[in-house]
């Protein structure tokens, strides 16, 4: 009955590799997000999708490419990984009607680039 | 412009004593305000939120926060700290009319609870 799930939980990889993180929500929400939490715990939005359509795209290197195959999934693909990409990545979702203010977060994916 | 300032990066209290985590915000529009908690190696959990109803908001685990527009503050309080409250706390603002749900996070306050 997990609401927002992410896989994998931990990801350790070498510089230059390409990796993906997957996110799924079973809440029936229309909007999904990716956030990056740096080593000082600061959270910043990266992307937002509404019904599979990109609506927020922060100043993120184009090595990061989100993909939303359907409104329950938002995956994050990262090309040519760099040391500075090491962080915890959180997926979140929210409905676009009703209780639209609250975002529900996944457990996070800790990415370590060596 | 929107911003959130959490005035203390670390707060330490003894178990059973009151907790006060301070947050000030600036927002171009009347905002919604939230407190989220993050326990070690966990995701973020909503503690409480203010969305223009009652200015004193009660949340889970005995926490509450008061919205003070004149002071642009939304401080989080709890009368009696418990060991399980030790975590990172984030004050978050969502401006009215922001692009679908866009949130602005404070830099977090680490709460330590001593036995």
XYZ file of N, CA and C in Angstrom:
687
model
N 0.808 -1.203 0.000
C 0.000 0.000 0.000
C 0.850 1.266 0.000
N 2.106 1.130 -0.475
C 3.002 2.285 -0.514
C 2.440 3.359 -1.424
N 2.485 4.627 -0.995
C 1.878 5.702 -1.756
C 2.797 6.150 -2.896
N 4.013 6.569 -2.535
C 5.006 6.987 -3.523
C 6.242 6.121 -3.305
N 6.621 5.397 -4.317
C 7.774 4.497 -4.178
C 8.844 4.858 -5.191
N 10.074 4.607 -4.791
C 11.208 4.892 -5.656
C 12.126 3.678 -5.680
N 12.722 3.430 -6.841
C 13.740 2.390 -6.945
C 14.876 2.889 -7.820
N 16.098 2.582 -7.449
C 16.489 1.874 -6.226
C 16.554 2.832 -5.031
N 16.753 2.309 -3.867
C 16.919 3.127 -2.668
C 18.342 3.685 -2.588
N 19.285 2.867 -2.992
C 20.681 3.286 -3.023
C 21.250 2.986 -4.410
N 22.107 3.876 -4.893
C 22.713 3.695 -6.207
C 24.139 4.212 -6.131
N 25.082 3.310 -6.321
C 26.498 3.676 -6.318
C 27.048 3.365 -7.699
N 27.705 4.346 -8.308
C 28.147 4.170 -9.682
C 29.393 5.000 -9.955
N 30.005 4.731 -11.070
C 31.225 5.443 -11.447
C 30.879 6.679 -12.269
N 31.777 7.640 -12.215
C 31.652 8.827 -13.074
C 31.554 8.418 -14.516
N 30.715 9.116 -15.268
C 30.601 8.860 -16.694
C 29.510 7.872 -17.056
N 29.033 7.115 -16.062
C 27.971 6.152 -16.352
C 26.622 6.849 -16.542
N 25.672 6.085 -17.105
C 24.287 6.536 -17.247
C 23.426 5.688 -16.323
N 22.537 6.339 -15.590
C 21.690 5.591 -14.659
C 20.278 6.171 -14.662
N 19.323 5.342 -14.208
C 17.930 5.782 -14.086
C 17.405 5.515 -12.692
N 16.525 6.394 -12.258
C 15.787 6.220 -11.002
C 14.304 6.217 -11.362
N 13.572 5.283 -10.759
C 12.158 5.164 -11.100
C 11.288 5.621 -9.938
N 10.148 6.181 -10.291
C 9.187 6.628 -9.284
C 7.794 6.236 -9.715
N 7.031 5.732 -8.766
C 5.638 5.362 -9.031
C 4.766 5.826 -7.881
N 3.592 6.340 -8.196
C 2.640 6.685 -7.145
C 1.299 6.008 -7.446
N 0.684 5.490 -6.369
C -0.608 4.797 -6.525
C -1.738 5.597 -5.887
N -1.551 6.929 -5.854
C -2.530 7.811 -5.214
C -3.515 8.410 -6.210
N -3.306 8.132 -7.476
C -4.175 8.719 -8.490
C -3.905 10.194 -8.727
N -2.747 10.683 -8.322
C -2.399 12.092 -8.475
C -2.059 12.415 -9.928
N -2.236 13.708 -10.267
C -1.964 14.135 -11.643
C -0.573 14.727 -11.809
N 0.013 15.196 -10.717
C 1.265 15.938 -10.813
C 2.355 15.236 -10.024
N 3.520 15.144 -10.640
C 4.669 14.494 -9.996
C 5.889 15.387 -10.126
N 6.825 15.206 -9.195
C 7.986 16.084 -9.096
C 9.247 15.268 -8.841
N 10.369 15.855 -9.221
C 11.675 15.385 -8.774
C 12.366 16.526 -8.034
N 12.923 16.178 -6.854
C 13.700 17.116 -6.057
C 15.093 16.543 -5.840
N 16.057 17.446 -5.671
C 17.405 17.039 -5.308
C 17.714 17.602 -3.921
N 18.198 16.736 -3.034
C 18.620 17.184 -1.703
C 20.135 17.050 -1.604
N 20.809 18.180 -1.411
C 22.262 18.149 -1.404
C 22.802 17.713 -0.037
N 24.116 17.732 0.077
C 24.765 17.223 1.293
C 24.445 18.067 2.523
N 23.969 19.291 2.299
C 23.573 20.149 3.422
C 22.071 20.089 3.662
N 21.437 19.106 3.088
C 20.005 18.827 3.298
C 19.086 19.817 2.563
N 19.645 20.711 1.732
C 18.797 21.661 1.028
C 18.068 20.972 -0.116
N 16.752 21.197 -0.190
C 15.902 20.581 -1.213
C 15.567 21.591 -2.286
N 15.739 21.173 -3.539
C 15.412 22.072 -4.633
C 14.674 21.287 -5.708
N 13.631 21.908 -6.245
C 12.867 21.243 -7.280
C 13.687 21.166 -8.556
N 13.535 20.038 -9.256
C 14.212 19.879 -10.550
C 13.189 19.930 -11.681
N 12.174 19.083 -11.562
C 11.177 18.959 -12.627
C 9.794 18.740 -12.016
N 8.785 19.082 -12.817
C 7.422 18.737 -12.459
C 6.670 18.353 -13.717
N 5.866 17.303 -13.603
C 5.029 16.847 -14.696
C 3.581 16.846 -14.245
N 2.700 17.276 -15.142
C 1.269 17.195 -14.897
C 0.632 16.408 -16.028
N 0.018 15.284 -15.697
C -0.575 14.424 -16.726
C 0.394 14.167 -17.879
N 1.575 13.779 -17.530
C 2.643 13.407 -18.468
C 3.260 14.589 -19.211
N 2.853 15.804 -18.851
C 3.386 16.973 -19.550
C 4.319 17.766 -18.639
N 5.494 18.129 -19.152
C 6.471 18.875 -18.369
C 5.959 20.286 -18.100
N 5.909 20.698 -16.805
C 5.449 22.045 -16.470
C 6.479 22.861 -15.725
N 7.389 22.220 -15.035
C 8.479 22.935 -14.376
C 9.778 22.264 -14.794
N 10.707 23.091 -15.244
C 12.024 22.578 -15.597
C 13.026 23.599 -15.087
N 13.566 23.330 -13.911
C 14.517 24.259 -13.320
C 15.834 24.215 -14.082
N 16.741 25.058 -13.642
C 18.042 25.106 -14.301
C 18.826 23.853 -13.938
N 18.567 22.818 -14.686
C 19.179 21.518 -14.442
C 19.956 21.145 -15.704
N 21.182 20.598 -15.558
C 21.920 20.205 -16.764
C 21.102 19.276 -17.646
N 21.276 19.398 -18.948
C 20.472 18.553 -19.829
C 20.928 17.106 -19.835
N 21.892 16.777 -18.974
C 22.215 15.360 -18.741
C 21.077 14.674 -17.981
N 20.237 15.484 -17.341
C 19.095 14.951 -16.592
C 17.865 15.000 -17.501
N 17.243 13.853 -17.687
C 16.061 13.834 -18.543
C 14.950 13.039 -17.851
N 13.879 13.733 -17.488
C 12.736 13.047 -16.906
C 11.880 12.432 -18.002
N 11.213 11.343 -17.632
C 10.302 10.719 -18.586
C 9.083 10.236 -17.823
N 7.916 10.536 -18.368
C 6.665 10.147 -17.722
C 5.854 9.302 -18.684
N 5.952 7.982 -18.587
C 5.213 7.120 -19.521
C 3.698 7.164 -19.285
N 3.300 7.436 -18.050
C 1.885 7.621 -17.713
C 1.846 8.462 -16.446
N 0.677 8.886 -16.031
C 0.645 9.864 -14.943
C 1.006 9.266 -13.592
N 1.126 7.932 -13.512
C 1.516 7.307 -12.250
C 3.023 7.110 -12.124
N 3.756 7.401 -13.184
C 5.193 7.157 -13.195
C 5.956 8.375 -13.677
N 7.048 8.654 -12.981
C 7.971 9.703 -13.440
C 9.381 9.215 -13.154
N 10.094 8.913 -14.214
C 11.446 8.384 -14.087
C 12.461 9.481 -14.373
N 13.645 9.290 -13.819
C 14.720 10.277 -14.004
C 15.939 9.558 -14.547
N 16.353 9.964 -15.748
C 17.537 9.371 -16.357
C 18.667 10.386 -16.316
N 19.832 9.913 -15.937
C 20.978 10.813 -15.832
C 22.114 10.255 -16.683
N 22.568 11.061 -17.626
C 23.688 10.672 -18.501
C 24.999 11.225 -17.955
N 26.073 10.517 -18.268
C 27.434 11.018 -17.969
C 27.542 11.545 -16.546
N 27.284 10.687 -15.607
C 27.237 11.094 -14.199
C 28.528 11.759 -13.756
N 28.367 12.808 -12.934
C 29.491 13.565 -12.389
C 29.470 13.469 -10.861
N 30.636 13.769 -10.258
C 30.727 13.702 -8.798
C 29.669 14.574 -8.129
N 29.409 15.739 -8.706
C 28.458 16.680 -8.126
C 27.009 16.218 -8.187
N 26.774 15.129 -8.895
C 25.406 14.598 -8.947
C 25.082 13.776 -7.700
N 26.091 13.488 -6.901
C 25.853 12.732 -5.659
C 24.907 13.531 -4.772
N 23.818 12.895 -4.394
C 22.765 13.574 -3.616
C 21.679 12.539 -3.319
N 20.672 13.003 -2.606
C 19.460 12.192 -2.445
C 18.395 12.799 -3.335
N 17.770 11.978 -4.137
C 16.745 12.429 -5.069
C 15.380 11.951 -4.561
N 14.480 12.907 -4.449
C 13.135 12.586 -3.960
C 12.115 12.813 -5.067
N 11.219 11.860 -5.163
C 10.055 11.995 -6.014
C 8.880 12.407 -5.126
N 7.948 13.169 -5.666
C 6.760 13.571 -4.912
C 5.582 13.656 -5.867
N 4.370 13.634 -5.290
C 3.182 13.786 -6.125
C 2.134 14.589 -5.384
N 1.215 15.158 -6.145
C 0.123 15.930 -5.574
C -1.076 15.880 -6.505
N -2.284 15.927 -5.952
C -3.440 16.025 -6.835
C -3.540 17.449 -7.371
N -4.204 17.654 -8.462
C -4.378 19.016 -8.973
C -5.753 19.561 -8.656
N -6.520 18.803 -7.890
C -7.781 19.338 -7.402
C -7.939 18.862 -5.970
N -8.906 19.409 -5.262
C -9.079 19.003 -3.875
C -7.908 19.426 -3.029
N -7.266 18.518 -2.363
C -6.164 18.810 -1.453
C -4.882 19.018 -2.238
N -4.892 20.044 -3.083
C -3.804 20.206 -4.039
C -2.544 20.771 -3.418
N -2.613 21.214 -2.168
C -1.434 21.841 -1.581
C -0.415 20.839 -1.090
N -0.850 19.678 -0.698
C 0.059 18.756 -0.026
C 0.794 17.889 -1.036
N 2.102 17.848 -0.900
C 2.893 16.938 -1.716
C 3.286 15.740 -0.871
N 3.212 14.590 -1.493
C 3.535 13.329 -0.836
C 4.861 12.836 -1.405
N 5.812 12.617 -0.507
C 7.167 12.310 -0.931
C 7.463 10.813 -0.861
N 8.301 10.384 -1.788
C 8.841 9.036 -1.732
C 9.965 8.960 -0.720
N 10.525 7.771 -0.511
C 11.558 7.571 0.510
C 12.935 8.070 0.103
N 13.096 8.425 -1.169
C 14.387 8.947 -1.617
C 15.284 7.880 -2.220
N 16.149 8.337 -3.116
C 17.195 7.484 -3.699
C 18.531 8.174 -3.447
N 19.397 7.500 -2.721
C 20.718 8.080 -2.427
C 21.681 7.671 -3.532
N 22.077 8.658 -4.326
C 23.000 8.418 -5.445
C 24.411 8.822 -5.021
N 25.341 7.907 -5.175
C 26.748 8.188 -4.892
C 27.549 7.948 -6.163
N 28.230 8.986 -6.608
C 29.052 8.886 -7.812
C 30.520 8.882 -7.390
N 31.233 7.836 -7.777
C 32.642 7.678 -7.358
C 33.597 8.109 -8.468
N 9.089 37.894 -4.982
C 9.992 36.752 -4.821
C 9.612 35.967 -3.561
N 9.838 34.677 -3.658
C 9.498 33.820 -2.530
C 10.777 33.362 -1.835
N 10.727 33.319 -0.510
C 11.846 32.746 0.218
C 11.368 32.272 1.576
N 12.118 31.363 2.129
C 11.826 30.818 3.441
C 13.112 30.826 4.244
N 13.055 31.373 5.452
C 14.232 31.417 6.313
C 13.946 30.675 7.599
N 14.692 29.641 7.828
C 14.619 28.951 9.114
C 15.766 29.494 9.948
N 15.395 30.112 11.050
C 16.328 30.964 11.772
C 17.400 30.185 12.526
N 17.172 28.910 12.757
C 18.146 28.093 13.481
C 18.465 26.858 12.663
N 19.743 26.598 12.444
C 20.086 25.381 11.717
C 20.090 24.170 12.655
N 20.324 24.417 13.951
C 20.305 23.341 14.943
C 19.567 23.832 16.191
N 18.738 22.953 16.741
C 18.085 23.220 18.015
C 18.248 21.972 18.879
N 18.668 22.175 20.118
C 18.822 21.052 21.058
C 17.944 21.302 22.265
N 17.183 20.295 22.666
C 16.325 20.406 23.840
C 16.431 19.114 24.644
N 16.033 19.208 25.884
C 15.952 17.998 26.713
C 14.569 17.389 26.556
N 14.515 16.088 26.685
C 13.230 15.406 26.609
C 12.281 15.988 27.648
N 11.038 16.231 27.234
C 10.046 16.769 28.153
C 9.966 18.287 28.173
N 10.912 18.957 27.518
C 10.877 20.430 27.478
C 10.257 20.893 26.164
N 9.841 22.182 26.113
C 9.174 22.652 24.890
C 10.138 22.771 23.706
N 9.550 22.660 22.521
C 10.292 22.817 21.272
C 9.781 24.050 20.541
N 10.695 24.850 20.013
C 10.347 25.990 19.164
C 11.292 25.987 17.974
N 10.742 25.819 16.784
C 11.516 25.903 15.544
C 10.969 27.084 14.765
N 11.842 28.019 14.444
C 11.383 29.292 13.892
C 11.491 29.343 12.370
N 10.489 29.980 11.781
C 10.443 30.097 10.328
C 9.841 31.446 9.962
N 10.507 32.163 9.082
C 9.969 33.375 8.479
C 9.918 33.189 6.966
N 8.942 33.822 6.362
C 8.788 33.653 4.924
C 8.576 34.993 4.259
N 8.828 35.039 2.989
C 8.396 36.170 2.183
C 7.754 35.596 0.940
N 6.626 36.171 0.584
C 5.897 35.664 -0.565
C 5.120 36.788 -1.191
N 5.092 36.808 -2.508
C 4.370 37.858 -3.225
C 2.868 37.719 -3.059
N 2.417 36.520 -2.828
C 0.987 36.268 -2.702
C 0.731 35.562 -1.389
N -0.516 35.630 -0.927
C -0.873 34.945 0.307
C -0.584 33.463 0.154
N 0.333 32.935 0.928
C 0.809 31.569 0.657
C 0.103 30.500 1.462
N 0.335 29.269 1.047
C 0.138 28.123 1.923
C 1.498 27.827 2.557
N 1.454 27.373 3.804
C 2.695 27.106 4.531
C 2.640 25.717 5.130
N 3.787 25.070 5.153
C 3.860 23.685 5.597
C 5.083 23.501 6.503
N 4.971 22.506 7.355
C 6.148 21.942 8.004
C 6.207 20.456 7.640
N 7.392 20.056 7.166
C 7.660 18.656 6.903
C 8.770 18.188 7.846
N 8.736 16.897 8.175
C 9.777 16.308 9.016
C 10.470 15.189 8.233
N 11.785 15.117 8.414
C 12.558 14.060 7.764
C 13.380 13.348 8.830
N 13.022 12.107 9.110
C 13.829 11.307 10.021
C 15.023 10.743 9.265
N 16.080 10.370 9.969
C 17.308 9.924 9.305
C 17.044 8.840 8.261
N 17.561 9.071 7.084
C 17.469 8.124 5.966
C 16.031 7.818 5.562
N 15.157 8.753 5.805
C 13.745 8.579 5.422
C 13.319 9.704 4.486
N 12.132 9.547 3.915
C 11.554 10.611 3.105
C 10.919 11.678 3.975
N 10.275 12.642 3.346
C 9.652 13.752 4.060
C 8.201 13.414 4.387
N 7.815 13.748 5.593
C 6.448 13.501 6.044
C 5.816 14.825 6.428
N 4.584 15.049 6.001
C 3.894 16.287 6.337
C 3.506 16.288 7.807
N 3.900 17.357 8.515
C 3.505 17.531 9.912
C 2.195 18.301 10.014
N 2.144 19.413 9.288
C 0.956 20.259 9.328
C 1.028 21.261 8.182
N -0.134 21.925 7.931
C -0.143 22.938 6.885
C -1.150 24.029 7.214
N -0.876 25.212 6.723
C -1.769 26.362 6.821
C -2.203 26.751 5.415
N -3.539 26.854 5.237
C -4.031 27.232 3.903
C -5.135 28.276 4.014
N -4.961 29.250 4.883
C -5.829 30.424 5.036
C -7.084 30.178 5.854
N -7.141 29.106 6.558
C -8.248 28.898 7.499
C -7.770 29.389 8.874
N -7.903 28.579 9.908
C -7.473 28.980 11.242
C -5.978 29.260 11.264
N -5.579 30.314 11.972
C -4.165 30.680 11.996
C -3.346 29.770 12.901
N -3.990 29.121 13.864
C -3.284 28.143 14.689
C -3.592 26.763 14.125
N -2.558 26.099 13.679
C -2.730 24.832 12.985
C -2.173 23.701 13.845
N -2.964 22.673 14.012
C -2.489 21.505 14.763
C -2.085 20.413 13.785
N -0.981 19.746 14.115
C -0.491 18.693 13.251
C -0.386 17.369 13.974
N 0.401 16.500 13.394
C 0.563 15.182 13.989
C 1.594 15.231 15.107
N 1.567 14.224 15.965
C 2.566 14.047 17.031
C 2.647 15.236 17.986
N 1.559 15.945 18.176
C 1.515 17.020 19.162
C 2.103 18.345 18.718
N 2.521 18.447 17.459
C 3.075 19.702 16.946
C 1.959 20.669 16.541
N 2.247 21.944 16.657
C 1.357 22.955 16.119
C 2.172 24.151 15.659
N 1.554 24.972 14.818
C 2.229 26.156 14.296
C 1.209 27.275 14.181
N 1.691 28.496 14.346
C 0.814 29.653 14.259
C 1.246 30.557 13.120
N 0.310 30.858 12.238
C 0.575 31.768 11.128
C 0.369 33.196 11.625
N 1.410 34.011 11.526
C 1.309 35.417 11.920
C 1.676 36.268 10.715
N 0.650 36.795 10.075
C 0.880 37.538 8.842
C 1.692 38.799 9.092
N 1.406 39.477 10.202
C 2.101 40.744 10.481
C 3.594 40.526 10.696
N 3.958 39.345 11.166
C 5.366 39.030 11.417
C 5.949 38.144 10.316
N 5.152 37.787 9.353
C 5.508 36.823 8.289
C 6.233 35.629 8.886
N 5.610 35.048 9.913
C 6.234 33.918 10.593
C 5.284 32.729 10.636
N 5.877 31.573 10.801
C 5.107 30.324 10.904
C 5.938 29.377 11.762
N 6.066 29.708 13.027
C 6.921 28.942 13.938
C 6.243 27.652 14.376
N 7.042 26.620 14.511
C 6.561 25.287 14.906
C 6.852 25.072 16.379
N 5.856 24.574 17.116
C 6.046 24.357 18.546
C 5.509 22.999 18.960
N 6.027 22.555 20.098
C 5.504 21.344 20.735
C 5.742 21.508 22.229
N 4.747 21.243 23.065
C 4.901 21.532 24.502
C 5.965 20.680 25.187
N 6.119 19.435 24.707
C 7.004 18.514 25.411
C 7.706 17.603 24.402
N 9.006 17.750 24.302
C 9.756 16.978 23.300
C 9.887 15.515 23.705
N 9.891 14.683 22.686
C 10.101 13.249 22.873
C 11.320 12.851 22.075
N 11.988 11.799 22.535
C 13.201 11.343 21.836
C 12.935 11.097 20.361
N 11.754 10.595 20.057
C 11.419 10.264 18.666
C 11.227 11.507 17.790
N 11.230 12.691 18.394
C 11.104 13.930 17.610
C 12.426 14.336 16.962
N 13.511 13.712 17.356
C 14.814 14.057 16.779
C 14.797 13.788 15.283
N 14.996 14.854 14.500
C 14.872 14.751 13.040
C 15.231 16.099 12.437
N 15.146 16.174 11.112
C 15.323 17.430 10.388
C 13.934 17.957 10.052
N 13.713 19.255 10.283
C 12.416 19.867 10.036
C 12.550 20.950 8.966
N 11.609 20.923 8.021
C 11.647 21.872 6.914
C 10.378 22.720 6.915
N 10.567 24.018 6.852
C 9.472 24.956 6.650
C 9.366 25.195 5.143
N 8.153 25.177 4.629
C 7.960 25.213 3.178
C 6.840 26.197 2.848
N 7.022 26.951 1.787
C 5.992 27.892 1.347
C 5.547 27.551 -0.068
N 4.252 27.665 -0.297
C 3.687 27.514 -1.627
C 2.886 28.786 -1.913
N 3.419 29.672 -2.735
C 2.678 30.907 -3.035
C 1.371 30.598 -3.747
N 0.340 31.382 -3.471
C -0.934 31.226 -4.187
C -0.693 31.497 -5.654
N -1.285 30.656 -6.472
C -1.150 30.854 -7.901
C 0.188 30.419 -8.447
N 0.978 29.742 -7.618
C 2.282 29.272 -8.109
C 2.056 28.187 -9.156
N 3.025 28.071 -10.051
C 2.955 27.020 -11.063
C 2.728 25.688 -10.374
N 1.697 25.032 -10.796
C 1.192 23.811 -10.180
C 2.014 23.241 -9.031
N 1.710 23.710 -7.842
C 2.256 23.096 -6.645
C 3.700 23.395 -6.340
N 4.304 24.387 -6.979
C 5.717 24.646 -6.760
C 5.963 25.044 -5.309
N 6.890 24.369 -4.648
C 7.214 24.602 -3.243
C 8.596 25.224 -3.119
N 8.747 26.052 -2.083
C 10.044 26.631 -1.747
C 10.399 26.171 -0.337
N 11.559 25.556 -0.207
C 11.963 24.958 1.059
C 12.928 25.853 1.809
N 12.779 25.873 3.153
C 13.833 26.417 3.978
C 14.986 25.431 4.025
N 16.086 25.870 4.657
C 17.289 25.033 4.665
C 17.282 23.987 5.765
N 16.207 23.932 6.535
C 16.078 22.870 7.521
C 16.609 23.243 8.885
N 16.006 22.655 9.919
C 16.482 22.778 11.293
C 16.639 21.373 11.846
N 17.848 21.069 12.299
C 18.113 19.766 12.898
C 17.737 19.829 14.380
N 16.773 19.026 14.788
C 16.349 18.982 16.191
C 17.001 17.787 16.880
N 17.733 18.075 17.943
C 18.331 17.041 18.785
C 17.585 17.022 20.113
N 17.234 15.842 20.587
C 16.546 15.711 21.868
C 17.421 14.894 22.794
N 17.804 15.504 23.915
C 18.665 14.841 24.901
C 17.803 14.153 25.946
N 18.257 12.972 26.400
C 17.464 12.256 27.424
C 17.527 12.951 28.783
